[in-house]
PDB file of C-alpha atoms in Angstrom:
ATOM      1  CA  MET P   1    -106.841 -85.955 -44.456  1.00 53.00           C
ATOM      2  CA  PHE P   2    -106.639 -84.672 -48.018  1.00 51.00           C
ATOM      3  CA  ALA P   3    -102.980 -85.702 -48.163  1.00 55.00           C
ATOM      4  CA  LEU P   4    -103.825 -89.273 -47.092  1.00 51.00           C
ATOM      5  CA  ARG P   5    -106.517 -89.596 -49.756  1.00 53.00           C
ATOM      6  CA  LYS P   6    -104.125 -88.249 -52.383  1.00 52.00           C
ATOM      7  CA  ALA P   7    -101.435 -90.723 -51.326  1.00 52.00           C
ATOM      8  CA  ALA P   8    -103.937 -93.599 -51.487  1.00 51.00           C
ATOM      9  CA  LEU P   9    -104.997 -92.621 -55.015  1.00 52.00           C
ATOM     10  CA  VAL P  10    -101.364 -92.454 -56.106  1.00 47.00           C
ATOM     11  CA  LEU P  11    -100.720 -95.921 -54.618  1.00 53.00           C
ATOM     12  CA  VAL P  12    -103.738 -97.411 -56.397  1.00 50.00           C
ATOM     13  CA  SER P  13    -102.615 -95.873 -59.677  1.00 57.00           C
ATOM     14  CA  LEU P  14     -99.112 -97.288 -59.272  1.00 55.00           C
ATOM     15  CA  VAL P  15    -100.482-100.782 -58.575  1.00 51.00           C
ATOM     16  CA  ALA P  16    -102.719-100.588 -61.657  1.00 58.00           C
ATOM     17  CA  LEU P  17     -99.800 -99.459 -63.813  1.00 55.00           C
ATOM     18  CA  LEU P  18     -97.623-102.290 -62.457  1.00 53.00           C
ATOM     19  CA  GLN P  19    -100.299-104.899 -63.204  1.00 58.00           C
ATOM     20  CA  ALA P  20    -100.787-103.519 -66.711  1.00 54.00           C
ATOM     21  CA  SER P  21     -97.046-103.659 -67.288  1.00 54.00           C
ATOM     22  CA  LEU P  22     -96.860-107.277 -66.109  1.00 50.00           C
ATOM     23  CA  PHE P  23     -99.726-108.360 -68.401  1.00 51.00           C
ATOM     24  CA  ALA P  24     -98.128-106.513 -71.307  1.00 50.00           C
ATOM     25  CA  THR P  25     -94.741-108.179 -70.853  1.00 50.00           C
ATOM     26  CA  THR P  26     -96.018-111.713 -70.123  1.00 48.00           C
ATOM     27  CA  PRO P  27     -95.918-113.694 -73.384  1.00 55.00           C
ATOM     28  CA  PRO P  28     -99.055-115.711 -74.258  1.00 58.00           C
ATOM     29  CA  LYS P  29     -98.955-119.421 -73.573  1.00 66.00           C
ATOM     30  CA  LYS P  30     -97.937-121.439 -76.579  1.00 72.00           C
ATOM     31  CA  PRO P  31    -100.292-124.265 -77.582  1.00 74.00           C
ATOM     32  CA  ARG P  32     -98.973-127.760 -77.074  1.00 82.00           C
ATOM     33  CA  VAL P  33     -97.965-129.862 -80.066  1.00 90.00           C
ATOM     34  CA  VAL P  34    -100.146-132.993 -79.849  1.00 93.00           C
ATOM     35  CA  VAL P  35     -99.831-135.698 -82.532  1.00 94.00           C
ATOM     36  CA  LEU P  36    -100.155-139.462 -82.963  1.00 95.00           C
ATOM     37  CA  GLY P  37     -96.888-141.079 -84.019  1.00 95.00           C
ATOM     38  CA  ALA P  38     -96.050-143.878 -86.422  1.00 96.00           C
ATOM     39  CA  VAL P  39     -97.750-147.270 -86.138  1.00 96.00           C
ATOM     40  CA  ARG P  40     -95.846-150.203 -84.686  1.00 95.00           C
ATOM     41  CA  GLN P  41     -96.923-153.774 -84.046  1.00 95.00           C
ATOM     42  CA  VAL P  42     -96.377-155.696 -80.805  1.00 94.00           C
ATOM     43  CA  PRO P  43     -97.146-159.314 -79.849  1.00 93.00           C
ATOM     44  CA  TYR P  44    -100.686-159.652 -78.538  1.00 93.00           C
ATOM     45  CA  THR P  45    -102.762-162.708 -77.614  1.00 91.00           C
ATOM     46  CA  LYS P  46    -105.712-163.735 -75.482  1.00 89.00           C
ATOM     47  CA  ALA P  47    -103.285-165.271 -73.008  1.00 89.00           C
ATOM     48  CA  GLY P  48    -101.889-161.812 -72.282  1.00 91.00           C
ATOM     49  CA  ASP P  49    -105.213-159.956 -72.464  1.00 92.00           C
ATOM     50  CA  PRO P  50    -108.082-162.399 -71.746  1.00 87.00           C
ATOM     51  CA  ALA P  51    -110.762-159.685 -71.750  1.00 83.00           C
ATOM     52  CA  GLY P  52    -109.646-157.684 -74.775  1.00 86.00           C
ATOM     53  CA  ALA P  53    -107.985-159.940 -77.351  1.00 88.00           C
ATOM     54  CA  GLY P  54    -109.804-161.932 -80.004  1.00 84.00           C
ATOM     55  CA  PRO P  55    -109.217-165.681 -80.291  1.00 83.00           C
ATOM     56  CA  ASP P  56    -107.019-165.337 -83.399  1.00 86.00           C
ATOM     57  CA  GLU P  57    -105.239-162.049 -82.671  1.00 90.00           C
ATOM     58  CA  LYS P  58    -101.449-162.267 -82.791  1.00 93.00           C
ATOM     59  CA  THR P  59    -100.372-158.606 -82.920  1.00 95.00           C
ATOM     60  CA  LEU P  60    -101.659-155.231 -81.742  1.00 95.00           C
ATOM     61  CA  ARG P  61    -101.233-152.063 -83.820  1.00 96.00           C
ATOM     62  CA  MET P  62    -100.130-149.169 -81.634  1.00 95.00           C
ATOM     63  CA  ARG P  63     -99.205-145.507 -81.960  1.00 96.00           C
ATOM     64  CA  PRO P  64     -97.582-143.208 -79.399  1.00 97.00           C
ATOM     65  CA  LEU P  65     -99.487-140.098 -78.309  1.00 97.00           C
ATOM     66  CA  LEU P  66     -96.833-137.380 -78.434  1.00 96.00           C
ATOM     67  CA  VAL P  67     -97.173-134.129 -76.479  1.00 95.00           C
ATOM     68  CA  ASP P  68     -94.390-131.659 -77.310  1.00 94.00           C
ATOM     69  CA  ASN P  69     -92.473-134.529 -78.918  1.00 92.00           C
ATOM     70  CA  ARG P  70     -92.614-136.652 -75.742  1.00 94.00           C
ATOM     71  CA  VAL P  71     -94.548-139.904 -75.397  1.00 95.00           C
ATOM     72  CA  SER P  72     -97.536-139.234 -73.148  1.00 95.00           C
ATOM     73  CA  GLU P  73     -99.478-142.471 -73.779  1.00 96.00           C
ATOM     74  CA  TRP P  74     -99.586-145.483 -76.079  1.00 97.00           C
ATOM     75  CA  THR P  75    -102.759-145.844 -78.120  1.00 97.00           C
ATOM     76  CA  THR P  76    -104.461-148.392 -80.345  1.00 96.00           C
ATOM     77  CA  GLY P  77    -107.198-148.185 -82.961  1.00 94.00           C
ATOM     78  CA  GLU P  78    -108.552-145.167 -84.804  1.00 94.00           C
ATOM     79  CA  ALA P  79    -108.960-141.733 -83.226  1.00 97.00           C
ATOM     80  CA  HIS P  80    -112.236-139.791 -83.443  1.00 97.00           C
ATOM     81  CA  ASP P  81    -112.444-135.988 -83.545  1.00 97.00           C
ATOM     82  CA  ILE P  82    -115.129-134.608 -81.217  1.00 96.00           C
ATOM     83  CA  THR P  83    -114.389-130.931 -81.840  1.00 94.00           C
ATOM     84  CA  ASP P  84    -111.679-129.073 -83.740  1.00 93.00           C
ATOM     85  CA  ARG P  85    -109.482-129.269 -80.626  1.00 93.00           C
ATOM     86  CA  SER P  86    -110.547-132.461 -78.813  1.00 95.00           C
ATOM     87  CA  PHE P  87    -110.412-136.095 -79.890  1.00 97.00           C
ATOM     88  CA  VAL P  88    -110.793-139.549 -78.351  1.00 97.00           C
ATOM     89  CA  VAL P  89    -108.554-142.578 -78.821  1.00 97.00           C
ATOM     90  CA  ARG P  90    -108.146-145.879 -76.995  1.00 96.00           C
ATOM     91  CA  ARG P  91    -105.238-146.389 -74.649  1.00 96.00           C
ATOM     92  CA  ALA P  92    -102.846-149.342 -74.863  1.00 95.00           C
ATOM     93  CA  LEU P  93    -101.434-150.483 -71.529  1.00 94.00           C
ATOM     94  CA  ARG P  94     -98.008-152.046 -71.006  1.00 92.00           C
ATOM     95  CA  ILE P  95     -98.409-154.381 -68.024  1.00 92.00           C
ATOM     96  CA  ASN P  96     -95.684-155.983 -65.936  1.00 90.00           C
ATOM     97  CA  ASP P  97     -96.494-159.714 -66.103  1.00 89.00           C
ATOM     98  CA  ALA P  98     -93.520-160.923 -64.063  1.00 87.00           C
ATOM     99  CA  LEU P  99     -94.167-163.237 -61.122  1.00 88.00           C
ATOM    100  CA  PRO P 100     -92.526-162.541 -57.734  1.00 86.00           C
ATOM    101  CA  SER P 101     -90.488-165.704 -58.249  1.00 85.00           C
ATOM    102  CA  ASP P 102     -89.120-164.537 -61.620  1.00 82.00           C
ATOM    103  CA  LYS P 103     -85.544-163.340 -61.595  1.00 77.00           C
ATOM    104  CA  PRO P 104     -85.229-159.684 -62.637  1.00 71.00           C
ATOM    105  CA  GLY P 105     -83.139-159.105 -65.721  1.00 64.00           C
ATOM    106  CA  PRO P 106     -80.665-156.306 -66.341  1.00 61.00           C
ATOM    107  CA  GLY P 107     -81.897-152.840 -67.332  1.00 58.00           C
ATOM    108  CA  PRO P 108     -85.166-150.973 -66.642  1.00 56.00           C
ATOM    109  CA  ALA P 109     -86.972-152.602 -69.602  1.00 57.00           C
ATOM    110  CA  ALA P 110     -86.085-156.158 -68.569  1.00 61.00           C
ATOM    111  CA  GLY P 111     -88.672-158.592 -67.283  1.00 67.00           C
ATOM    112  CA  HIS P 112     -91.903-159.970 -68.680  1.00 83.00           C
ATOM    113  CA  TRP P 113     -94.140-157.259 -70.167  1.00 88.00           C
ATOM    114  CA  ILE P 114     -97.431-157.674 -72.028  1.00 92.00           C
ATOM    115  CA  TRP P 115     -99.794-155.294 -73.823  1.00 94.00           C
ATOM    116  CA  GLN P 116    -103.492-154.877 -73.071  1.00 93.00           C
ATOM    117  CA  ARG P 117    -106.258-152.722 -74.493  1.00 94.00           C
ATOM    118  CA  GLY P 118    -107.137-149.978 -72.035  1.00 92.00           C
ATOM    119  CA  PRO P 119    -109.824-147.301 -71.577  1.00 92.00           C
ATOM    120  CA  TRP P 120    -110.716-144.504 -73.992  1.00 96.00           C
ATOM    121  CA  LEU P 121    -108.838-141.226 -73.627  1.00 97.00           C
ATOM    122  CA  LEU P 122    -110.047-137.668 -74.216  1.00 97.00           C
ATOM    123  CA  VAL P 123    -107.216-135.511 -75.578  1.00 96.00           C
ATOM    124  CA  ASP P 124    -107.121-131.711 -75.781  1.00 95.00           C
ATOM    125  CA  ARG P 125    -104.866-130.564 -78.621  1.00 93.00           C
ATOM    126  CA  ILE P 126    -104.385-127.045 -77.202  1.00 92.00           C
ATOM    127  CA  SER P 127    -103.536-127.792 -73.570  1.00 92.00           C
ATOM    128  CA  GLY P 128    -102.151-131.307 -74.086  1.00 93.00           C
ATOM    129  CA  ARG P 129    -104.393-132.585 -71.305  1.00 93.00           C
ATOM    130  CA  VAL P 130    -105.249-136.319 -71.437  1.00 95.00           C
ATOM    131  CA  THR P 131    -108.262-137.643 -69.495  1.00 94.00           C
ATOM    132  CA  ALA P 132    -109.427-141.250 -69.131  1.00 94.00           C
ATOM    133  CA  LEU P 133    -113.116-141.588 -70.028  1.00 95.00           C
ATOM    134  CA  LYS P 134    -115.384-143.655 -67.782  1.00 93.00           C
ATOM    135  CA  LEU P 135    -117.970-145.187 -70.108  1.00 95.00           C
ATOM    136  CA  PRO P 136    -120.892-146.819 -68.217  1.00 94.00           C
ATOM    137  CA  ASP P 137    -120.955-150.645 -68.343  1.00 93.00           C
ATOM    138  CA  TYR P 138    -118.021-150.643 -70.772  1.00 93.00           C
ATOM    139  CA  ASP P 139    -116.399-154.065 -71.077  1.00 89.00           C
ATOM    140  CA  PRO P 140    -113.154-154.413 -73.072  1.00 84.00           C
ATOM    141  CA  GLY P 141    -114.088-157.924 -74.130  1.00 81.00           C
ATOM    142  CA  ALA P 142    -117.577-157.074 -75.389  1.00 83.00           C
ATOM    143  CA  SER P 143    -117.710-153.363 -76.196  1.00 90.00           C
ATOM    144  CA  GLN P 144    -116.855-152.106 -79.668  1.00 91.00           C
ATOM    145  CA  VAL P 145    -117.433-148.346 -79.640  1.00 96.00           C
ATOM    146  CA  ALA P 146    -119.008-146.458 -82.555  1.00 97.00           C
ATOM    147  CA  TRP P 147    -118.481-142.697 -82.139  1.00 97.00           C
ATOM    148  CA  PHE P 148    -120.708-139.929 -83.492  1.00 96.00           C
ATOM    149  CA  ARG P 149    -120.148-136.328 -82.384  1.00 94.00           C
ATOM    150  CA  ASP P 150    -119.606-136.692 -78.611  1.00 94.00           C
ATOM    151  CA  TYR P 151    -121.706-139.884 -78.364  1.00 96.00           C
ATOM    152  CA  ALA P 152    -120.259-143.365 -77.803  1.00 97.00           C
ATOM    153  CA  ALA P 153    -122.479-146.338 -78.725  1.00 97.00           C
ATOM    154  CA  TYR P 154    -121.540-149.877 -77.703  1.00 95.00           C
ATOM    155  CA  CYS P 155    -122.774-153.119 -76.195  1.00 93.00           C
ATOM    156  CA  GLY P 156    -122.191-152.925 -72.463  1.00 93.00           C
ATOM    157  CA  VAL P 157    -122.099-155.610 -69.789  1.00 92.00           C
ATOM    158  CA  THR P 158    -123.649-155.007 -66.369  1.00 89.00           C
ATOM    159  CA  SER P 159    -121.629-155.338 -63.179  1.00 87.00           C
ATOM    160  CA  THR P 160    -123.095-158.803 -62.573  1.00 87.00           C
ATOM    161  CA  GLY P 161    -121.719-159.952 -65.933  1.00 86.00           C
ATOM    162  CA  LYS P 162    -125.018-161.607 -66.853  1.00 89.00           C
ATOM    163  CA  SER P 163    -126.768-159.038 -69.070  1.00 90.00           C
ATOM    164  CA  LEU P 164    -125.845-157.414 -72.373  1.00 90.00           C
ATOM    165  CA  TYR P 165    -127.076-153.834 -72.801  1.00 93.00           C
ATOM    166  CA  ALA P 166    -127.343-151.340 -75.647  1.00 94.00           C
ATOM    167  CA  VAL P 167    -125.554-148.270 -74.291  1.00 96.00           C
ATOM    168  CA  VAL P 168    -125.120-144.740 -75.605  1.00 96.00           C
ATOM    169  CA  SER P 169    -122.931-142.477 -73.493  1.00 95.00           C
ATOM    170  CA  GLN P 170    -122.226-138.782 -74.019  1.00 94.00           C
ATOM    171  CA  VAL P 171    -118.840-137.288 -73.126  1.00 93.00           C
ATOM    172  CA  GLY P 172    -119.280-134.961 -70.162  1.00 88.00           C
ATOM    173  CA  THR P 173    -122.266-136.762 -68.603  1.00 89.00           C
ATOM    174  CA  ARG P 174    -122.310-139.382 -65.860  1.00 87.00           C
ATOM    175  CA  LYS P 175    -125.489-141.268 -66.766  1.00 91.00           C
ATOM    176  CA  PRO P 176    -125.886-142.965 -70.148  1.00 93.00           C
ATOM    177  CA  VAL P 177    -128.222-141.399 -72.681  1.00 92.00           C
ATOM    178  CA  LEU P 178    -129.491-144.895 -73.512  1.00 92.00           C
ATOM    179  CA  ALA P 179    -129.316-148.190 -71.577  1.00 94.00           C
ATOM    180  CA  LYS P 180    -131.586-150.980 -72.827  1.00 93.00           C
ATOM    181  CA  LYS P 181    -131.207-154.703 -72.213  1.00 93.00           C
ATOM    182  CA  LEU P 182    -130.493-156.729 -75.355  1.00 90.00           C
ATOM    183  CA  ALA P 183    -129.989-160.255 -74.079  1.00 86.00           C
ATOM    184  CA  ALA P 184    -128.553-162.483 -71.380  1.00 87.00           C
ATOM    185  CA  TYR P 185    -124.764-162.716 -71.418  1.00 86.00           C
ATOM    186  CA  ASP P 186    -122.378-165.561 -70.698  1.00 83.00           C
ATOM    187  CA  ALA P 187    -118.753-164.550 -71.206  1.00 77.00           C
ATOM    188  CA  GLU P 188    -117.560-168.152 -71.474  1.00 77.00           C
ATOM    189  CA  ASN P 189    -120.033-169.300 -74.128  1.00 75.00           C
ATOM    190  CA  HIS P 190    -120.882-166.090 -75.982  1.00 73.00           C
ATOM    191  CA  PRO P 191    -119.578-165.821 -79.569  1.00 72.00           C
ATOM    192  CA  TRP P 192    -116.845-163.303 -80.366  1.00 73.00           C
ATOM    193  CA  PRO P 193    -117.232-160.530 -81.218  1.00 76.00           C
ATOM    194  CA  VAL P 194    -120.180-160.140 -78.896  1.00 80.00           C
ATOM    195  CA  CYS P 195    -121.776-157.376 -80.977  1.00 86.00           C
ATOM    196  CA  ALA P 196    -121.102-155.976 -84.403  1.00 87.00           C
ATOM    197  CA  LEU P 197    -120.161-152.299 -84.502  1.00 92.00           C
ATOM    198  CA  PRO P 198    -123.320-150.199 -83.929  1.00 94.00           C
ATOM    199  CA  GLN P 199    -124.484-147.988 -86.809  1.00 95.00           C
ATOM    200  CA  TRP P 200    -125.437-144.303 -86.530  1.00 95.00           C
ATOM    201  CA  GLN P 201    -128.023-142.314 -88.489  1.00 93.00           C
ATOM    202  CA  ARG P 202    -128.087-138.510 -88.363  1.00 91.00           C
ATOM    203  CA  GLU P 203    -131.683-137.523 -89.168  1.00 88.00           C
ATOM    204  CA  PRO P 204    -133.552-138.653 -87.232  1.00 89.00           C
ATOM    205  CA  LEU P 205    -130.820-139.331 -84.693  1.00 91.00           C
ATOM    206  CA  ARG P 206    -130.879-143.123 -84.514  1.00 93.00           C
ATOM    207  CA  ILE P 207    -128.563-145.906 -83.386  1.00 94.00           C
ATOM    208  CA  SER P 208    -128.826-149.552 -84.456  1.00 93.00           C
ATOM    209  CA  PHE P 209    -127.294-152.465 -82.567  1.00 93.00           C
ATOM    210  CA  HIS P 210    -126.481-155.784 -84.221  1.00 87.00           C
ATOM    211  CA  PRO P 211    -125.869-158.571 -81.688  1.00 79.00           C
ATOM    212  CA  THR P 212    -124.115-161.524 -83.286  1.00 71.00           C
ATOM    213  CA  SER P 213    -126.590-163.992 -81.776  1.00 62.00           C
ATOM    214  CA  ASP P 214    -129.921-164.946 -83.392  1.00 68.00           C
ATOM    215  CA  GLN P 215    -131.520-161.736 -82.126  1.00 73.00           C
ATOM    216  CA  GLU P 216    -132.731-159.267 -84.771  1.00 81.00           C
ATOM    217  CA  PRO P 217    -131.064-155.839 -85.057  1.00 86.00           C
ATOM    218  CA  VAL P 218    -132.484-153.298 -82.594  1.00 90.00           C
ATOM    219  CA  SER P 219    -132.756-149.558 -83.305  1.00 93.00           C
ATOM    220  CA  PHE P 220    -133.378-146.625 -80.977  1.00 93.00           C
ATOM    221  CA  ASP P 221    -134.275-143.018 -81.772  1.00 92.00           C
ATOM    222  CA  LEU P 222    -132.469-140.482 -79.579  1.00 89.00           C
ATOM    223  CA  VAL P 223    -133.423-136.956 -78.643  1.00 84.00           C
ATOM    224  CA  GLY P 224    -130.337-134.963 -79.624  1.00 71.00           C
ATOM    225  CA  ASN P 225    -128.637-132.999 -76.848  1.00 73.00           C
ATOM    226  CA  SER P 226    -126.200-130.154 -77.249  1.00 72.00           C
ATOM    227  CA  ALA P 227    -122.569-131.019 -76.604  1.00 68.00           C
ATOM    228  CA  VAL P 228    -121.787-130.986 -72.886  1.00 66.00           C
ATOM    229  CA  LEU P 229    -118.036-131.373 -73.198  1.00 66.00           C
ATOM    230  CA  VAL P 230    -116.261-128.494 -71.427  1.00 62.00           C
ATOM    231  CA  GLU P 231    -112.828-128.018 -72.927  1.00 68.00           C
ATOM    232  CA  ASP P 232    -109.933-126.453 -71.032  1.00 62.00           C
ATOM    233  CA  GLY P 233    -110.403-122.708 -70.883  1.00 56.00           C
ATOM    234  CA  ASP P 234    -114.166-122.874 -71.447  1.00 49.00           C
ATOM    235  CA  GLU P 235    -116.633-121.569 -68.911  1.00 40.00           C
ATOM    236  CA  GLU P 236    -118.919-123.971 -67.066  1.00 38.00           C
ATOM    237  CA  THR P 237    -121.778-125.362 -69.113  1.00 35.00           C
ATOM    238  CA  SER P 238    -124.881-123.233 -68.712  1.00 32.00           C
ATOM    239  CA  PRO P 239    -128.116-124.881 -67.482  1.00 34.00           C
ATOM    240  CA  ALA P 240    -129.704-124.347 -70.889  1.00 35.00           C
ATOM    241  CA  SER P 241    -127.099-126.578 -72.580  1.00 34.00           C
ATOM    242  CA  LYS P 242    -127.407-129.468 -70.143  1.00 35.00           C
ATOM    243  CA  PRO P 243    -129.557-132.445 -71.159  1.00 34.00           C
TER     244      PRO P 243
END
């Protein structure tokens, strides 16, 4: 009996030594190299992107999102840093606009391709992970996003397409922090842009919306919440930090 216990202890010790040796010899993971590349311009009109393009837009400024020197996504507009390792930027989509009756041309890039403004992306500089953000009531033809910390403020359009809302969304939460009706909305007859870019104030935490109609600017005070964004490698958000 004593011999069996001794053998078991020796086996456990050997396993522990083997695990320690493996951890000691395994090199740490290298952080990814995540950068935005040089700007290029591509043809862009309302005919190609009815929901996102302005009446007089002719070109779209784009930059590649490079992860380890490879193109991960195409982006447009300015990026916004949320933390020292995470940022948001808007995606640019390259859409195949060829009809079934169109004759395919030679080469993989042949055909009829157009560019459209896409959703916002959350990018982790350390892991290289790219996540599409789902902003409540976000409409590419009406919503100009003003970022502050991990808050996104914009004019949103309800699913019926008949109401314009003041929306503040926080990255990492499903429900908007703020959703207040501003006015009725008619996509065909509404002026463009639908709303001017909202304006943030830090203390007190306040957001002001400026619809381009005859309505007066509307401001809302917000109760500040701690950041709820969980970055790769972080532990789950504790109940105390949830709004």
